[in-house]
């Protein structure tokens, strides 16, 4: 008799804990497979310290294959689930497709950035949900301070030294607290010519900082922020965002080059395609984390609406603490469904919360006991070390080095602005050029095309026309210029100013206004509404899904496996799209305040130099 097959979609707090507990309970009596876009578990609570240069990125990423014995890891992302056929369809990091059969399926896909229909936010803000976003923010903040230090204009210096964080929850509060310390340390070593000091702003429509915490802890966090010079404004949010600043709901205009979006998260849209009962975007489950009417289907973490037995009529909130505990109970119930052990209902006991405010400052209430100052800082770091499933010694060593040595404020240039768009449904993976193509339609934050008009989806390798800024248009492998331009005329709207490929005259393209950003034209529900789902799909988005019981992978044009043909027009040939291959992207945008320099394509026949 063959062993039962268990597939776990996602390796966040819930998925990782489920896999680890199941590996121990089943003891080779089941085949366990984890499907995840990355090969690591990310410990999100310490991500602000990565952005502030305290911890190295690998410290908060725990190897899945190294810490999950007897568990098979499949790199990829689920884009279709056939519950009746007991299969999960996925797409790998290089565009390859496959299916995973299952006898038991655990959905633990997590959450994505929560978008609001605010003009300009999707184009000019960046989230904070994954390592690429943290690395980009560290480089971006470092670059802005360095550019401000070299600027002679006081207004430009002030704009570059102003950093706006929207969302005063756990993440936003920690980002503002650590960011203020990071920029202050930079300015102490390299003072501004104009005498301007860095300014951090924390905005939220809530009446107080971290409203989900005890009021005393909220006051402690706000007091620490104000002591560090953070401009805390409650009851205020962003009304409109532009490249040069933001307009607040109270009518105030703030000049800035940095907008960090920490408003909140929403459940991963993967579960919407199943056609099962939902509760505010989350899949309804019973207290045993099992979907009613589907004995083979379990859900836990942020995608599951788990009844709170301690507060009848309510559901457990979307927090890492609950997701971690969901994973353990879910694993026990999956094993019980296979005849191993007994089922148990999920019931939690609140152990308190901790918020790291940088340095020796923190706010914590372990077991309901409010604490602040160095004592809270010690409790907070002790809790994180105990909760991390690995890398404890390395994390402690980085903390020790940070206490005795100055931080290294340098730009690594590994992640660019266009690699971490806010609307990405996979913030843990940066967009890369040359990804697989997917025929679909771009939509805005509310499921409608931006600016009320449908944005035409540019095929891989074709540049969007009339892009206003110095960044490459989306759905392109690295900003490659348009091919097969007729008549020797230059391609319009190219961001780099290089001649278009296959031009007989080699005439340079027209250069758009420098410093403005190209409109992304994509947002909203990245899966259910047809938005590109994951960052690995830079060359084209994935098709929309829908249906009941079986998630459709097809499109109106045909099978999802079939690549789209190039649209007719003067800027494309009539043949099939050209696969860019492993070569570095051509015609990188010029260096600017939002992106690091990239490779330059030479026109004199010699090999290109530089590395992205």
XYZ file of C-alpha atoms in Angstrom:
612
model
C 0.000 0.000 0.000
C 1.397 3.423 -0.974
C 2.000 6.049 1.632
C -0.431 9.013 1.843
C 0.710 12.190 0.108
C 0.531 15.487 1.995
C 1.098 18.767 0.135
C 1.634 22.011 2.068
C 1.275 25.229 0.067
C 3.423 27.940 1.649
C 6.275 27.908 4.163
C 5.514 30.901 6.329
C 4.854 30.654 10.053
C 1.860 28.330 9.604
C 3.209 26.218 6.739
C 6.669 25.790 8.235
C 5.307 24.740 11.637
C 2.879 22.323 9.961
C 5.644 20.656 7.962
C 8.008 20.401 10.918
C 5.378 18.931 13.235
C 4.074 16.522 10.588
C 7.597 15.281 9.898
C 7.920 14.359 13.553
C 4.440 12.823 13.917
C 4.278 10.698 10.778
C 7.823 9.242 11.026
C 8.156 8.089 7.406
C 4.499 6.992 7.246
C 3.589 9.757 4.780
C 5.174 11.652 1.893
C 5.285 15.345 2.842
C 5.873 18.001 0.171
C 6.224 21.750 0.740
C 5.534 24.046 -2.218
C 7.131 27.467 -1.729
C 8.620 30.204 -3.967
C 11.823 30.343 -1.876
C 13.987 27.767 -0.150
C 13.834 29.500 3.234
C 11.462 30.390 6.041
C 11.492 34.145 6.696
C 11.305 35.329 10.298
C 9.340 38.506 9.591
C 9.511 40.200 13.039
C 13.235 40.871 12.572
C 12.917 42.261 9.042
C 13.084 45.938 10.215
C 16.522 45.175 11.639
C 17.641 43.993 8.197
C 16.509 47.302 6.692
C 18.363 49.187 9.425
C 21.630 47.321 8.840
C 21.646 45.495 12.177
C 21.166 41.977 10.835
C 22.355 40.439 7.607
C 19.568 39.010 5.398
C 20.599 35.385 5.886
C 20.165 35.726 9.639
C 16.377 35.973 9.328
C 16.057 33.304 6.611
C 16.075 29.702 7.815
C 16.840 26.944 5.303
C 13.839 24.702 4.632
C 15.790 21.680 3.440
C 18.226 22.020 6.338
C 15.597 22.214 9.091
C 12.768 20.054 7.743
C 13.996 16.445 7.715
C 12.123 13.943 5.544
C 10.223 16.767 3.802
C 10.454 17.284 0.047
C 10.828 20.893 -1.071
C 9.412 21.989 -4.439
C 10.309 25.524 -5.552
C 7.353 27.156 -7.210
C 4.025 28.752 -6.654
C 0.567 27.277 -6.758
C -1.599 28.855 -9.430
C -4.366 26.281 -9.701
C -5.971 23.733 -7.362
C -8.209 20.913 -8.551
C -9.939 19.678 -5.430
C -11.919 17.000 -7.257
C -8.822 15.701 -9.033
C -6.650 16.069 -5.895
C -3.883 17.947 -7.719
C -2.075 21.271 -7.294
C -0.744 22.986 -10.388
C 2.318 25.182 -9.914
C 4.817 27.247 -11.867
C 8.490 27.074 -10.991
C 10.954 29.958 -10.673
C 12.091 29.559 -14.296
C 8.621 29.216 -15.796
C 8.402 25.434 -15.781
C 5.005 23.981 -14.905
C 4.080 20.909 -12.920
C 1.433 19.232 -10.799
C 1.531 17.715 -7.341
C -1.000 15.000 -6.441
C -2.230 14.915 -2.855
C -4.324 12.957 -0.424
C -4.247 15.792 2.121
C -3.771 19.458 1.212
C -2.784 22.199 3.667
C -3.247 25.783 2.449
C -0.866 28.110 4.293
C -0.135 30.644 1.550
C -0.016 33.623 3.933
C -0.847 37.208 3.020
C 0.089 40.005 0.628
C 0.245 43.796 0.866
C -3.081 45.500 1.419
C -3.706 48.107 -1.274
C -6.081 51.050 -1.099
C -7.455 53.033 -4.066
C -5.230 56.051 -3.417
C -3.817 57.778 -6.530
C -0.087 57.256 -6.970
C 0.466 54.817 -4.109
C 0.918 51.737 -6.291
C 3.413 53.641 -8.462
C 5.483 55.410 -5.815
C 5.234 53.419 -2.575
C 7.012 50.238 -1.538
C 5.833 47.600 0.893
C 7.680 45.765 3.624
C 6.817 42.083 3.467
C 9.928 40.348 2.156
C 13.710 40.367 2.027
C 13.897 42.133 -1.361
C 11.803 45.015 -0.021
C 13.943 45.302 3.109
C 17.154 45.310 1.063
C 15.735 47.888 -1.330
C 14.659 50.150 1.542
C 18.107 49.982 3.152
C 19.800 50.916 -0.125
C 17.227 53.590 -0.917
C 17.445 55.301 2.493
C 21.241 55.176 2.388
C 21.260 56.665 -1.106
C 18.874 59.476 -0.212
C 20.988 60.527 2.779
C 24.152 60.456 0.669
C 22.542 62.501 -2.110
C 21.174 64.954 0.445
C 24.626 65.359 2.006
C 26.045 66.361 -1.394
C 23.157 68.690 -2.332
C 23.533 72.459 -2.132
C 19.832 73.181 -2.473
C 18.145 73.185 0.919
C 14.717 72.189 -0.449
C 16.136 69.174 -2.290
C 18.142 68.159 0.760
C 15.050 68.352 2.979
C 12.963 66.300 0.532
C 15.555 63.545 0.303
C 15.901 63.472 4.104
C 12.146 63.098 4.668
C 10.872 59.520 5.017
C 7.136 58.830 5.251
C 5.837 55.567 6.743
C 2.107 54.884 6.396
C 0.659 52.462 8.950
C 1.357 52.622 12.696
C 0.961 48.927 13.416
C 3.775 46.619 14.501
C 5.691 46.786 11.237
C 5.312 50.507 10.560
C 6.225 51.458 14.117
C 9.358 49.312 14.082
C 10.403 50.567 10.623
C 10.114 54.202 11.748
C 11.914 53.557 15.053
C 14.844 51.699 13.489
C 14.974 53.991 10.463
C 15.325 57.123 12.592
C 18.289 55.613 14.433
C 19.884 54.490 11.159
C 19.711 57.890 9.435
C 20.803 59.762 12.563
C 23.932 57.611 12.706
C 24.659 58.406 9.044
C 24.275 62.147 9.548
C 26.527 62.149 12.603
C 29.362 60.803 10.466
C 28.528 62.867 7.361
C 26.730 66.121 8.310
C 24.562 67.861 5.728
C 25.894 70.967 4.027
C 22.638 72.776 4.608
C 22.310 71.672 8.227
C 19.095 69.740 7.557
C 18.380 66.761 9.805
C 16.624 63.554 8.701
C 12.882 63.587 9.302
C 10.731 60.496 9.713
C 6.938 60.677 9.649
C 4.544 57.962 10.863
C 0.957 58.269 9.656
C -2.177 56.291 10.440
C -5.918 56.846 10.484
C -6.087 55.074 13.863
C -6.394 57.222 16.997
C -3.112 55.926 18.480
C 0.051 54.017 17.666
C -0.421 50.237 17.578
C -4.134 50.303 18.472
C -4.220 46.499 18.757
C -1.945 46.620 21.807
C -2.585 47.682 25.378
C -2.940 51.450 25.681
C 0.015 51.698 28.059
C 2.284 49.956 25.551
C 0.954 52.228 22.832
C 1.885 55.292 24.848
C 5.350 53.831 25.507
C 5.996 53.271 21.813
C 4.781 56.750 20.857
C 6.953 58.351 23.560
C 10.076 56.562 22.258
C 9.287 57.588 18.685
C 8.840 61.242 19.593
C 12.048 61.236 21.618
C 13.870 60.168 18.463
C 12.306 62.961 16.469
C 9.711 60.911 14.591
C 6.751 63.054 13.526
C 3.796 60.896 14.645
C 0.468 61.956 13.129
C -2.600 59.957 14.048
C -5.921 60.296 12.244
C -4.085 61.281 9.039
C -3.135 59.288 5.968
C -2.041 59.809 2.373
C -4.539 61.316 -0.088
C -2.267 61.259 -3.146
C 1.320 60.257 -3.869
C 3.645 61.599 -6.558
C 7.298 61.215 -7.399
C 8.138 64.423 -5.536
C 6.012 63.999 -2.423
C 2.675 63.154 -0.850
C -0.534 65.034 -0.175
C -2.042 64.202 3.215
C -5.720 63.978 4.068
C -5.481 67.133 6.185
C -4.359 69.115 3.133
C -0.669 69.180 4.050
C 1.851 68.610 1.276
C 5.100 66.849 2.183
C 8.086 66.789 -0.150
C 9.722 63.377 0.014
C 11.344 60.708 -2.126
C 10.444 57.818 0.204
C 7.015 56.336 0.898
C 6.908 53.071 2.869
C 3.530 51.298 2.828
C 2.835 49.339 6.024
C -0.948 49.756 6.115
C -1.625 46.065 6.577
C -2.063 42.785 4.781
C -4.833 40.803 3.147
C -5.140 37.039 2.651
C -3.410 35.523 -0.331
C -5.933 35.580 -3.237
C -5.156 31.938 -4.081
C -8.015 30.738 -1.863
C -10.550 32.892 -3.722
C -10.299 30.646 -6.779
C -11.611 27.612 -4.892
C -15.203 28.820 -4.785
C -15.581 27.808 -1.115
C -17.190 29.847 1.701
C -15.086 32.854 2.664
C -14.947 35.358 5.488
C -13.383 38.677 4.399
C -11.035 36.990 1.978
C -10.176 34.104 4.309
C -11.238 30.506 3.854
C -13.773 29.416 6.449
C -12.624 26.430 8.521
C -13.900 24.661 11.628
C -12.065 24.744 14.985
C -10.003 21.758 13.753
C -8.709 23.894 10.825
C -10.539 21.650 8.358
C -12.721 23.008 5.538
C -16.330 21.799 6.067
C -17.389 19.321 3.392
C -13.801 18.790 2.249
C -12.157 16.232 4.554
C -8.945 16.324 2.504
C -8.526 20.121 2.747
C -7.015 22.029 5.696
C -6.131 25.715 5.988
C -4.167 27.681 8.567
C -2.430 31.018 8.994
C -3.561 34.223 7.352
C -5.652 32.498 4.647
C -7.861 30.739 7.219
C -10.750 32.210 9.193
C -10.357 30.161 12.368
C -13.145 30.455 14.978
C -11.930 31.973 18.245
C -13.253 29.619 20.916
C -12.331 32.119 23.616
C -14.504 34.806 21.983
C -17.520 33.125 20.325
C -18.571 34.702 17.056
C -15.121 36.059 16.265
C -12.115 34.765 14.341
C -8.472 34.700 15.326
C -6.537 37.726 14.009
C -3.925 37.554 11.271
C -0.776 37.562 13.406
C 2.433 35.547 13.338
C 1.729 34.252 16.842
C -1.579 32.706 15.793
C -0.136 31.370 12.517
C 2.662 29.594 14.393
C 0.169 27.919 16.724
C -2.190 27.112 13.844
C 0.599 25.129 12.245
C 1.057 22.829 15.203
C -2.675 22.088 15.607
C -3.118 21.665 11.865
C -0.312 19.103 11.728
C -1.842 17.129 14.582
C -5.244 17.065 12.869
C -3.789 16.087 9.486
C -1.965 13.216 11.172
C -5.170 12.250 12.999
C -7.010 12.090 9.665
C -4.460 9.437 8.656
C -4.998 7.450 11.844
C -2.049 8.889 13.788
C -3.053 10.470 17.101
C -6.240 12.333 17.961
C -7.850 15.495 16.681
C -7.857 18.650 18.729
C -9.555 22.026 18.375
C -7.554 25.232 18.165
C -7.719 27.190 21.393
C -5.121 29.786 22.254
C -3.875 31.574 25.297
C -2.587 35.111 24.868
C 1.078 35.198 25.875
C 1.489 38.919 25.191
C 3.214 40.960 22.531
C 6.647 42.466 22.008
C 7.677 45.419 19.821
C 11.350 46.156 19.189
C 11.965 49.917 19.020
C 15.707 49.746 18.388
C 18.679 50.017 20.713
C 17.716 49.080 24.236
C 14.155 50.343 23.836
C 11.084 48.141 23.389
C 7.479 47.743 24.478
C 6.298 44.373 25.767
C 3.615 42.771 27.891
C 4.726 39.166 28.516
C 1.922 37.235 30.210
C 0.014 40.502 30.556
C 2.763 42.360 32.443
C 3.437 45.766 30.758
C 7.141 46.588 30.409
C 9.247 49.302 28.808
C 12.858 50.418 28.580
C 15.898 48.113 28.726
C 13.960 45.372 30.544
C 11.444 45.218 27.720
C 14.309 45.239 25.235
C 15.899 42.212 26.893
C 12.565 40.357 26.972
C 11.893 41.194 23.313
C 15.233 39.916 22.058
C 15.031 36.860 24.272
C 11.608 36.064 22.855
C 12.844 36.364 19.274
C 15.812 34.096 19.931
C 13.532 31.495 21.499
C 10.947 31.727 18.696
C 13.394 31.488 15.793
C 13.724 27.935 14.437
C 17.371 28.498 13.516
C 20.275 30.971 13.207
C 20.078 31.918 16.889
C 23.844 32.141 17.413
C 24.323 34.206 14.258
C 21.545 36.615 15.241
C 22.982 37.041 18.742
C 26.440 37.637 17.257
C 25.094 40.378 14.961
C 23.390 42.039 17.904
C 26.641 41.979 19.858
C 28.628 43.439 16.962
C 26.036 46.167 16.453
C 26.376 47.145 20.105
C 30.141 47.702 19.893
C 30.776 48.629 16.230
C 29.284 51.287 13.928
C 26.941 50.104 11.205
C 28.095 49.865 7.608
C 26.014 52.351 5.640
C 26.713 51.261 2.057
C 24.569 50.622 -1.011
C 24.730 47.065 -2.305
C 22.647 47.813 -5.397
C 21.190 44.302 -5.483
C 17.501 45.252 -5.669
C 16.055 47.963 -7.879
C 12.853 49.913 -7.538
C 11.036 48.111 -10.354
C 11.973 44.739 -8.813
C 9.790 45.307 -5.727
C 6.485 46.879 -6.809
C 3.949 47.417 -4.082
C 1.253 45.403 -5.831
C 3.399 42.254 -6.012
C 1.649 39.201 -4.606
C 5.038 37.645 -3.893
C 7.123 40.200 -1.972
C 9.545 37.463 -0.933
C 10.849 37.215 -4.517
C 12.192 40.170 -6.518
C 11.131 40.621 -10.127
C 13.799 39.526 -12.585
C 14.184 40.087 -16.327
C 13.542 37.221 -18.700
C 10.763 35.577 -16.689
C 7.953 33.515 -18.233
C 5.195 35.230 -20.174
C 1.572 35.031 -19.103
C -1.307 36.442 -21.142
C -3.573 38.590 -18.992
C -4.804 42.082 -18.334
C -3.371 44.599 -15.880
C -5.669 46.074 -13.307
C -5.532 48.742 -10.654
C -5.772 48.491 -6.849
C -9.525 48.016 -6.922
C -9.616 45.624 -9.835
C -10.116 48.406 -12.404
C -7.517 49.614 -14.889
C -5.496 52.608 -13.663
C -6.832 56.072 -14.485
C -10.095 54.508 -15.648
C -8.580 53.157 -18.845
C -7.498 49.659 -19.664
C -3.717 49.386 -19.771
C -2.419 47.426 -22.694
C -0.267 44.538 -21.664
C 3.121 44.846 -23.268
C 4.565 41.548 -24.474
C 7.996 40.449 -23.352
C 10.717 42.394 -25.036
C 8.513 45.285 -26.191
C 8.761 48.640 -24.472
C 5.587 50.490 -23.558
C 5.103 53.710 -25.469
C 5.122 57.137 -23.869
C 6.481 56.022 -20.539
C 7.075 59.214 -18.552
C 10.037 58.246 -16.409
C 13.445 56.752 -16.217
C 12.315 53.296 -15.132
C 11.550 50.408 -17.481
C 7.938 49.580 -18.215
C 6.544 46.576 -16.432
C 6.188 43.159 -18.058
C 9.507 43.653 -19.816
C 12.724 41.700 -19.410
C 14.876 44.464 -18.011
C 13.692 47.346 -20.142
C 14.705 45.875 -23.511
C 14.042 48.268 -26.397
C 11.393 47.584 -29.020
C 12.507 45.281 -31.807
C 11.958 45.460 -35.580
C 11.192 49.152 -35.723
C 10.286 49.910 -39.370
C 11.901 52.625 -41.424
C 14.851 53.201 -39.170
C 12.897 55.486 -36.856
C 13.838 55.396 -33.187
C 11.523 53.681 -30.733
C 9.522 56.208 -28.758
C 9.263 56.252 -24.996
C 12.446 54.259 -24.401
C 13.803 54.991 -20.927
C 17.493 54.659 -21.618
C 18.235 56.781 -24.650
C 19.954 53.936 -26.515
C 19.250 53.098 -30.159
C 16.527 50.507 -30.704
C 17.646 47.061 -31.871
C 17.799 46.251 -35.584
C 17.775 49.923 -36.572
C 19.558 50.429 -39.882
C 20.627 53.938 -39.054
C 21.507 53.544 -35.409
C 19.646 56.721 -34.596
C 19.198 57.193 -30.830
C 15.775 56.989 -29.290
C 13.991 59.921 -27.796
C 14.671 60.411 -24.129
C 11.634 60.941 -21.904
C 11.647 63.401 -18.997
C 14.217 62.266 -16.480
C 13.360 61.520 -12.873
C 9.700 60.662 -13.357
C 8.507 57.134 -12.818
C 6.825 55.044 -15.459
C 3.256 54.180 -14.654
C 3.118 50.591 -13.574
C -0.471 49.992 -14.557
C -0.894 46.890 -12.427
C -2.360 46.311 -9.013
C -5.392 44.847 -7.336
C -5.963 41.204 -6.749
C -2.881 39.631 -8.240
C -4.473 36.293 -8.867
C -8.232 36.496 -8.908
C -8.333 39.600 -11.099
C -5.536 38.687 -13.438
C -2.653 40.713 -12.004
C 0.766 39.094 -12.316
C 1.158 36.949 -9.243
C 4.779 36.588 -8.448
C 7.923 38.559 -8.823
C 9.589 35.827 -10.855
C 7.200 36.656 -13.709
C 8.722 39.913 -14.873
C 8.083 39.218 -18.532
C 4.362 38.588 -18.252
C 1.542 38.086 -15.746
C -0.411 34.968 -15.041
C -3.975 34.283 -16.180
C -6.979 34.854 -13.973
C -8.416 31.959 -12.051
C -11.906 31.142 -11.041
C -14.416 28.377 -10.639
C -15.774 26.194 -7.928
C -13.759 23.275 -6.652
C -11.329 23.481 -9.558
C -9.210 26.558 -10.155
C -9.085 27.375 -13.846
C -5.761 28.033 -15.492
C -7.106 28.898 -18.901
C -7.749 32.211 -20.586
C -10.228 33.408 -23.161
C -7.562 33.041 -25.799
C -6.839 29.392 -25.034
C -4.731 27.263 -22.749
C -2.574 28.905 -20.078
C 0.370 26.884 -21.294
C 0.242 28.515 -24.708
C 2.356 31.615 -25.096
C 0.607 34.677 -26.519
C 1.360 35.825 -30.037
C 2.760 39.274 -30.579
C 0.179 41.961 -31.319
C 0.170 43.495 -34.754
C 1.553 46.996 -34.994
C 4.539 48.971 -36.154
C 6.602 48.206 -33.060
C 6.493 44.403 -33.242
C 7.076 41.774 -35.883
C 4.307 39.333 -36.776
C 6.266 36.337 -35.538
C 6.159 34.752 -32.106
C 7.724 36.562 -29.128
C 11.450 36.220 -28.794
C 12.753 34.515 -25.680
C 15.312 36.896 -24.134
C 17.296 33.954 -22.737
C 19.862 34.195 -19.994
C 21.589 37.299 -21.390
C 21.571 40.411 -19.203
C 18.765 42.862 -20.022
C 19.595 45.455 -22.628
C 18.946 49.187 -22.430
C 18.896 49.516 -18.663
C 17.449 52.848 -17.456
C 19.973 55.536 -16.523
C 21.119 55.797 -12.895
C 18.758 57.868 -10.827
C 17.574 58.374 -7.266
C 15.367 55.279 -7.353
C 17.528 52.661 -9.094
C 21.129 51.573 -9.070
C 23.283 51.733 -12.222
C 22.929 48.728 -14.532
C 24.713 47.313 -17.547
C 25.160 49.514 -20.594
C 24.770 48.128 -24.119
C 27.580 49.266 -26.361
C 27.006 50.365 -29.936
C 30.593 50.094 -31.172
C 30.470 46.313 -31.618
C 32.472 45.469 -28.503
C 31.195 43.439 -25.581
C 28.984 45.131 -23.028
C 30.524 46.021 -19.684
C 29.067 46.192 -16.207
C 26.916 43.908 -14.174
C 23.448 44.393 -12.778
